[in-house]
C-alpha positions as semicolon CSV with decimal commas, in nm:
position;residue;x (nm);y (nm);z (nm)
1;Q;0,000;0,000;0,000
2;V;0,119;0,348;-0,088
3;G;-0,035;0,648;0,086
4;V;0,008;1,018;0,024
5;G;-0,029;1,153;0,372
6;C;-0,119;1,518;0,333
7;C;-0,460;1,674;0,389
8;C;-0,569;1,937;0,140
9;T;-0,808;2,224;0,189
10;S;-0,934;2,468;-0,069
11;T;-0,595;2,573;-0,206
12;A;-0,523;2,443;-0,557
13;M;-0,326;2,117;-0,550
14;A;-0,269;1,794;-0,740
15;Q;-0,144;1,444;-0,663
16;Q;-0,139;1,126;-0,867
17;S;-0,102;0,748;-0,873
18;S;0,023;0,540;-1,167
19;D;-0,317;0,557;-1,343
20;L;-0,502;0,863;-1,210
21;K;-0,441;1,227;-1,125
22;F;-0,647;1,401;-0,857
23;S;-0,662;1,779;-0,841
24;V;-0,852;2,025;-0,624
25;D;-0,962;2,361;-0,753
26;R;-0,973;2,681;-0,550
27;D;-1,339;2,620;-0,463
28;G;-1,240;2,298;-0,290
29;D;-1,398;2,057;-0,539
30;G;-1,192;1,769;-0,683
31;A;-1,145;1,616;-1,029
32;V;-0,995;1,285;-1,131
33;H;-0,823;1,254;-1,471
34;A;-0,683;0,948;-1,651
35;L;-0,307;0,927;-1,701
36;R;-0,343;0,650;-1,961
37;D;-0,619;0,489;-2,168
38;L;-0,823;0,285;-1,921
39;T;-1,158;0,170;-1,787
40;V;-1,243;0,279;-1,432
41;K;-1,499;0,136;-1,192
42;I;-1,622;0,424;-0,975
43;T;-1,786;0,375;-0,635
44;L;-1,958;0,686;-0,497
45;P;-2,001;0,772;-0,126
46;N;-2,360;0,639;-0,139
47;G;-2,243;0,300;-0,271
48;Y;-2,358;0,355;-0,631
49;T;-2,112;0,215;-0,890
50;E;-2,054;0,276;-1,258
51;E;-1,782;0,216;-1,517
52;R;-1,630;0,476;-1,746
53;T;-1,373;0,437;-2,025
54;R;-1,137;0,728;-2,081
55;I;-0,828;0,808;-2,284
56;A;-0,518;0,966;-2,133
57;G;-0,587;1,322;-2,017
58;E;-0,967;1,293;-2,005
59;R;-1,161;1,367;-1,687
60;V;-1,294;1,054;-1,520
61;F;-1,509;1,213;-1,249
62;Y;-1,581;1,542;-1,071
63;C;-1,601;1,514;-0,692
64;F;-1,794;1,781;-0,507
65;A;-1,667;1,859;-0,158
66;S;-1,914;1,665;0,055
67;Q;-1,844;1,416;0,330
68;G;-1,758;1,065;0,218
69;G;-1,515;0,866;0,008
70;W;-1,484;0,792;-0,362
71;E;-1,314;0,479;-0,494
72;F;-1,165;0,440;-0,842
73;E;-1,062;0,090;-0,955
74;T;-0,857;0,024;-1,269
75;D;-0,703;-0,301;-1,391
76;E;-0,385;-0,224;-1,196
77;E;-0,484;-0,036;-0,880
78;V;-0,756;0,084;-0,644
79;V;-0,744;0,454;-0,554
80;R;-0,951;0,606;-0,273
81;I;-0,997;0,976;-0,198
82;T;-1,198;1,103;0,098
83;W;-1,355;1,434;0,199
84;T;-1,353;1,453;0,580
85;G;-1,593;1,744;0,600
86;E;-1,309;1,992;0,624
87;A;-1,042;1,869;0,386
88;W;-0,949;1,611;0,124
89;T;-0,724;1,333;0,251
90;G;-0,426;1,217;0,050
91;L;-0,471;0,946;-0,212
92;D;-0,484;0,592;-0,073
93;V;-0,343;0,367;-0,348
94;K;-0,339;-0,013;-0,347
95;S;-0,169;-0,205;-0,628
96;K;-0,355;-0,504;-0,769
97;V;-0,037;-0,671;-0,901
98;V;0,037;-0,996;-0,722
99;K;0,352;-0,931;-0,518
100;S;0,467;-1,293;-0,514
101;K;0,469;-1,292;-0,893
102;I;0,676;-0,972;-0,899
103;S;0,924;-1,142;-0,668
104;M;0,938;-1,440;-0,902
105;M;1,029;-1,215;-1,197
106;K;1,309;-1,064;-0,989
107;L;1,435;-1,394;-0,849
108;I;1,470;-1,573;-1,183
109;P;1,777;-1,441;-1,373
110;A;1,690;-1,238;-1,682
111;N;1,887;-1,471;-1,910
112;R;1,631;-1,742;-1,821
113;W;1,328;-1,543;-1,942
114;G;1,325;-1,751;-2,258
115;I;1,073;-1,902;-2,494
116;T;1,137;-2,195;-2,729
117;G;1,073;-2,178;-3,099
118;K;0,800;-2,438;-3,055
119;Q;0,629;-2,215;-2,797
120;L;0,667;-1,912;-3,024
121;M;0,506;-2,108;-3,309
122;A;0,217;-2,205;-3,078
123;L;0,167;-1,835;-3,002
124;A;0,160;-1,765;-3,376
125;D;-0,114;-2,031;-3,413
126;Q;-0,316;-1,849;-3,144
127;V;-0,268;-1,522;-3,332
128;V;-0,400;-1,680;-3,652
129;Q;-0,707;-1,807;-3,465
130;K;-0,760;-1,473;-3,289
131;F;-0,756;-1,272;-3,611
132;T;-0,926;-1,527;-3,839
133;G;-1,187;-1,365;-4,063
134;S;-1,043;-1,017;-4,026
135;D;-0,838;-0,816;-4,271
136;E;-0,576;-0,749;-4,006
137;N;-0,215;-0,858;-4,026
138;P;-0,142;-0,778;-3,662
139;N;0,183;-0,618;-3,555
140;V;0,348;-0,695;-3,222
141;Y;0,167;-0,408;-3,044
142;E;-0,169;-0,562;-3,136
143;V;-0,065;-0,913;-3,037
144;V;0,057;-0,788;-2,699
145;D;-0,263;-0,589;-2,631
146;K;-0,517;-0,844;-2,755
147;L;-0,352;-1,174;-2,667
148;I;-0,047;-1,161;-2,438
149;K;-0,183;-0,912;-2,184
150;P;-0,512;-1,101;-2,130
151;L;-0,324;-1,431;-2,096
152;C;-0,080;-1,288;-1,838
153;K;-0,313;-1,056;-1,647
154;E;-0,399;-1,296;-1,365
155;S;-0,046;-1,430;-1,309
156;G;0,130;-1,094;-1,329
157;V;0,438;-1,249;-1,493
158;S;0,579;-1,236;-1,843
159;Y;0,451;-1,467;-2,116
160;A;0,781;-1,659;-2,111
161;L;0,758;-1,728;-1,736
162;L;0,387;-1,808;-1,769
163;L;0,491;-2,096;-1,997
164;N;0,817;-2,178;-1,815
165;P;0,772;-2,093;-1,444
166;K;1,131;-2,190;-1,356
167;G;1,271;-2,018;-1,661
168;I;1,488;-2,165;-1,937
169;K;1,832;-2,040;-2,036
170;C;1,831;-1,839;-2,359
171;S;2,076;-1,894;-2,642
172;T;1,953;-1,628;-2,886
173;F;1,874;-1,264;-2,811
174;V;1,630;-1,116;-3,065
175;T;1,626;-0,743;-3,144
176;H;1,338;-0,611;-3,355
177;A;1,074;-0,336;-3,392
178;W;0,716;-0,384;-3,275
179;F;0,566;-0,222;-3,587
180;E;0,645;-0,533;-3,791
181;S;0,398;-0,804;-3,888
182;F;0,402;-1,054;-3,602
183;L;0,351;-1,354;-3,828
184;A;0,625;-1,243;-4,070
185;F;0,855;-1,196;-3,769
186;V;0,797;-1,555;-3,655
187;D;0,829;-1,693;-4,009
188;D;1,163;-1,516;-4,064
189;I;1,310;-1,667;-3,747
190;R;1,167;-2,012;-3,814
191;D;1,307;-2,017;-4,168
192;H;1,650;-1,906;-4,045
193;Y;1,715;-2,183;-3,791
194;P;1,702;-2,559;-3,863
195;D;1,681;-2,611;-3,485
196;F;1,407;-2,350;-3,447
197;E;1,172;-2,560;-3,230
198;T;1,428;-2,635;-2,960
199;R;1,626;-2,309;-2,973
200;V;1,551;-2,073;-2,681
201;F;1,491;-1,706;-2,763
202;W;1,498;-1,391;-2,549
203;I;1,232;-1,165;-2,706
204;C;1,133;-0,846;-2,526
205;F;0,754;-0,880;-2,557
206;T;0,758;-1,235;-2,418
207;A;1,046;-1,192;-2,171
208;N;0,927;-0,874;-1,997
209;P;0,594;-0,855;-1,809
210;Q;0,346;-0,665;-2,025
211;T;0,077;-0,611;-1,759
212;W;0,288;-0,417;-1,508
213;S;0,247;-0,046;-1,444
214;P;0,511;0,196;-1,578
215;A;0,650;0,243;-1,226
216;E;0,688;-0,132;-1,171
217;L;0,852;-0,179;-1,510
218;S;1,090;0,106;-1,437
219;D;1,191;-0,065;-1,113
220;L;1,246;-0,395;-1,296
221;L;1,453;-0,236;-1,575
222;G;1,676;-0,055;-1,327
223;P;1,839;0,289;-1,335
224;S;2,060;0,218;-1,636
225;A;2,039;0,017;-1,959
226;L;2,374;-0,134;-1,859
227;Q;2,205;-0,301;-1,560
228;S;1,879;-0,390;-1,733
229;P;1,746;-0,740;-1,810
230;F;1,831;-0,666;-2,175
231;A;2,201;-0,621;-2,091
232;I;2,211;-0,933;-1,873
233;A;2,050;-1,145;-2,145
234;I;2,276;-1,009;-2,421
235;Q;2,590;-1,092;-2,220
236;Q;2,471;-1,450;-2,160
237;C;2,340;-1,538;-2,508
238;D;2,547;-1,708;-2,780
239;T;2,371;-1,533;-3,068
240;F;2,241;-1,178;-3,124
241;L;1,974;-1,193;-3,394
242;I;1,868;-0,874;-3,575
243;V;1,525;-0,916;-3,736
244;R;1,462;-0,645;-3,995
245;N;1,116;-0,572;-4,134
246;R;0,961;-0,385;-4,427
247;S;0,752;-0,150;-4,210
248;K;0,999;0,022;-3,980
249;N;1,369;0,097;-3,960
250;L;1,435;-0,071;-3,627
251;Y;1,714;0,174;-3,549
252;S;1,463;0,455;-3,531
253;R;1,364;0,282;-3,203
254;L;1,574;0,382;-2,901
255;W;1,577;0,039;-2,736
256;C;1,703;-0,123;-3,058
257;V;1,987;0,128;-3,068
258;A;2,064;0,057;-2,702
259;E;2,072;-0,318;-2,770
260;L;2,314;-0,269;-3,059
261;V;2,540;-0,060;-2,835
262;L;2,523;-0,324;-2,563
263;V;2,613;-0,614;-2,791
264;N;2,909;-0,422;-2,933
265;A;3,030;-0,322;-2,587
266;Y;2,960;-0,632;-2,379
267;G;2,838;-0,913;-2,598
268;D;3,054;-1,213;-2,679
269;C;2,826;-1,366;-2,936
270;V;2,765;-1,418;-3,305
271;V;2,564;-1,138;-3,471
272;E;2,318;-1,249;-3,739
273;V;2,085;-1,039;-3,957
274;I;1,764;-1,159;-4,123
275;G;1,449;-1,008;-4,277
276;N;1,383;-0,734;-4,530
277;M;1,453;-0,368;-4,468
278;P;1,197;-0,092;-4,547
279;P;1,182;0,004;-4,918
280;R;1,312;0,360;-4,855
281;A;1,618;0,219;-4,682
282;Q;1,677;-0,014;-4,978
283;E;1,664;0,281;-5,216
284;R;1,931;0,461;-5,011
285;G;2,146;0,150;-5,020
286;G;2,165;0,126;-4,640
287;D;2,191;-0,213;-4,478
288;I;1,994;-0,176;-4,156
289;G;2,139;-0,392;-3,885
290;L;2,491;-0,418;-4,020
291;N;2,587;-0,054;-4,067
292;A;2,344;0,123;-3,829
């Protein structure tokens, strides 16, 4: 539990949790705004409940200064704010993430947050089933939002540790951009390795927990890229695989640049490059991944 301990009267103020921002105007009334796209279950002082969906920056609710407490529940936290009759109390925030699962992510070394090629192929089969009948060719962002997050929500761990609770040591670190076609990404890797099914891959969207709040992810990643799970995995893997795609120059993505720096500075592994680069990059004659 995290509490903000101040009491606030009618002077203008603001405080926030990971999901919500609460502010008080000079008349003493309060407003709650969303800090990200979310759905909020609101419980009023009289016990009445309702749900509202908001995008980042939109107002969720306006709280008139009258005695009682309001509760706002998102998928990641429960936030309570109370008017005592004289002042607003500080935000009372309770995380809904299962702490034992967070501990498990931290106890298992990052180089064991792996997924086998066979497991990756099974995920691709689920993607095909999920998007059957649609015109979509989902990118990684869509697969994470519509498939991986729902699968991992209850456990609070990454997709890799959901499948392999004790972890499995990775041999191949994969660097790529999320804008690519997910199915093309899997096909490129499968076609590249004869031992694809048994090879163990470290892939960011399966290795890292996708349901954690920004604050929890920041704590997991650490204060520096040099100490991050990415760096640990790169140093322990035998192969650094660069997967190019036709949609996005992966070195326009900061984390991809950081991974390339890390493998050049600390990696003791073979660097391999697969996939097609974007057409504009081909026209310029650049070889993304080798000369970035």
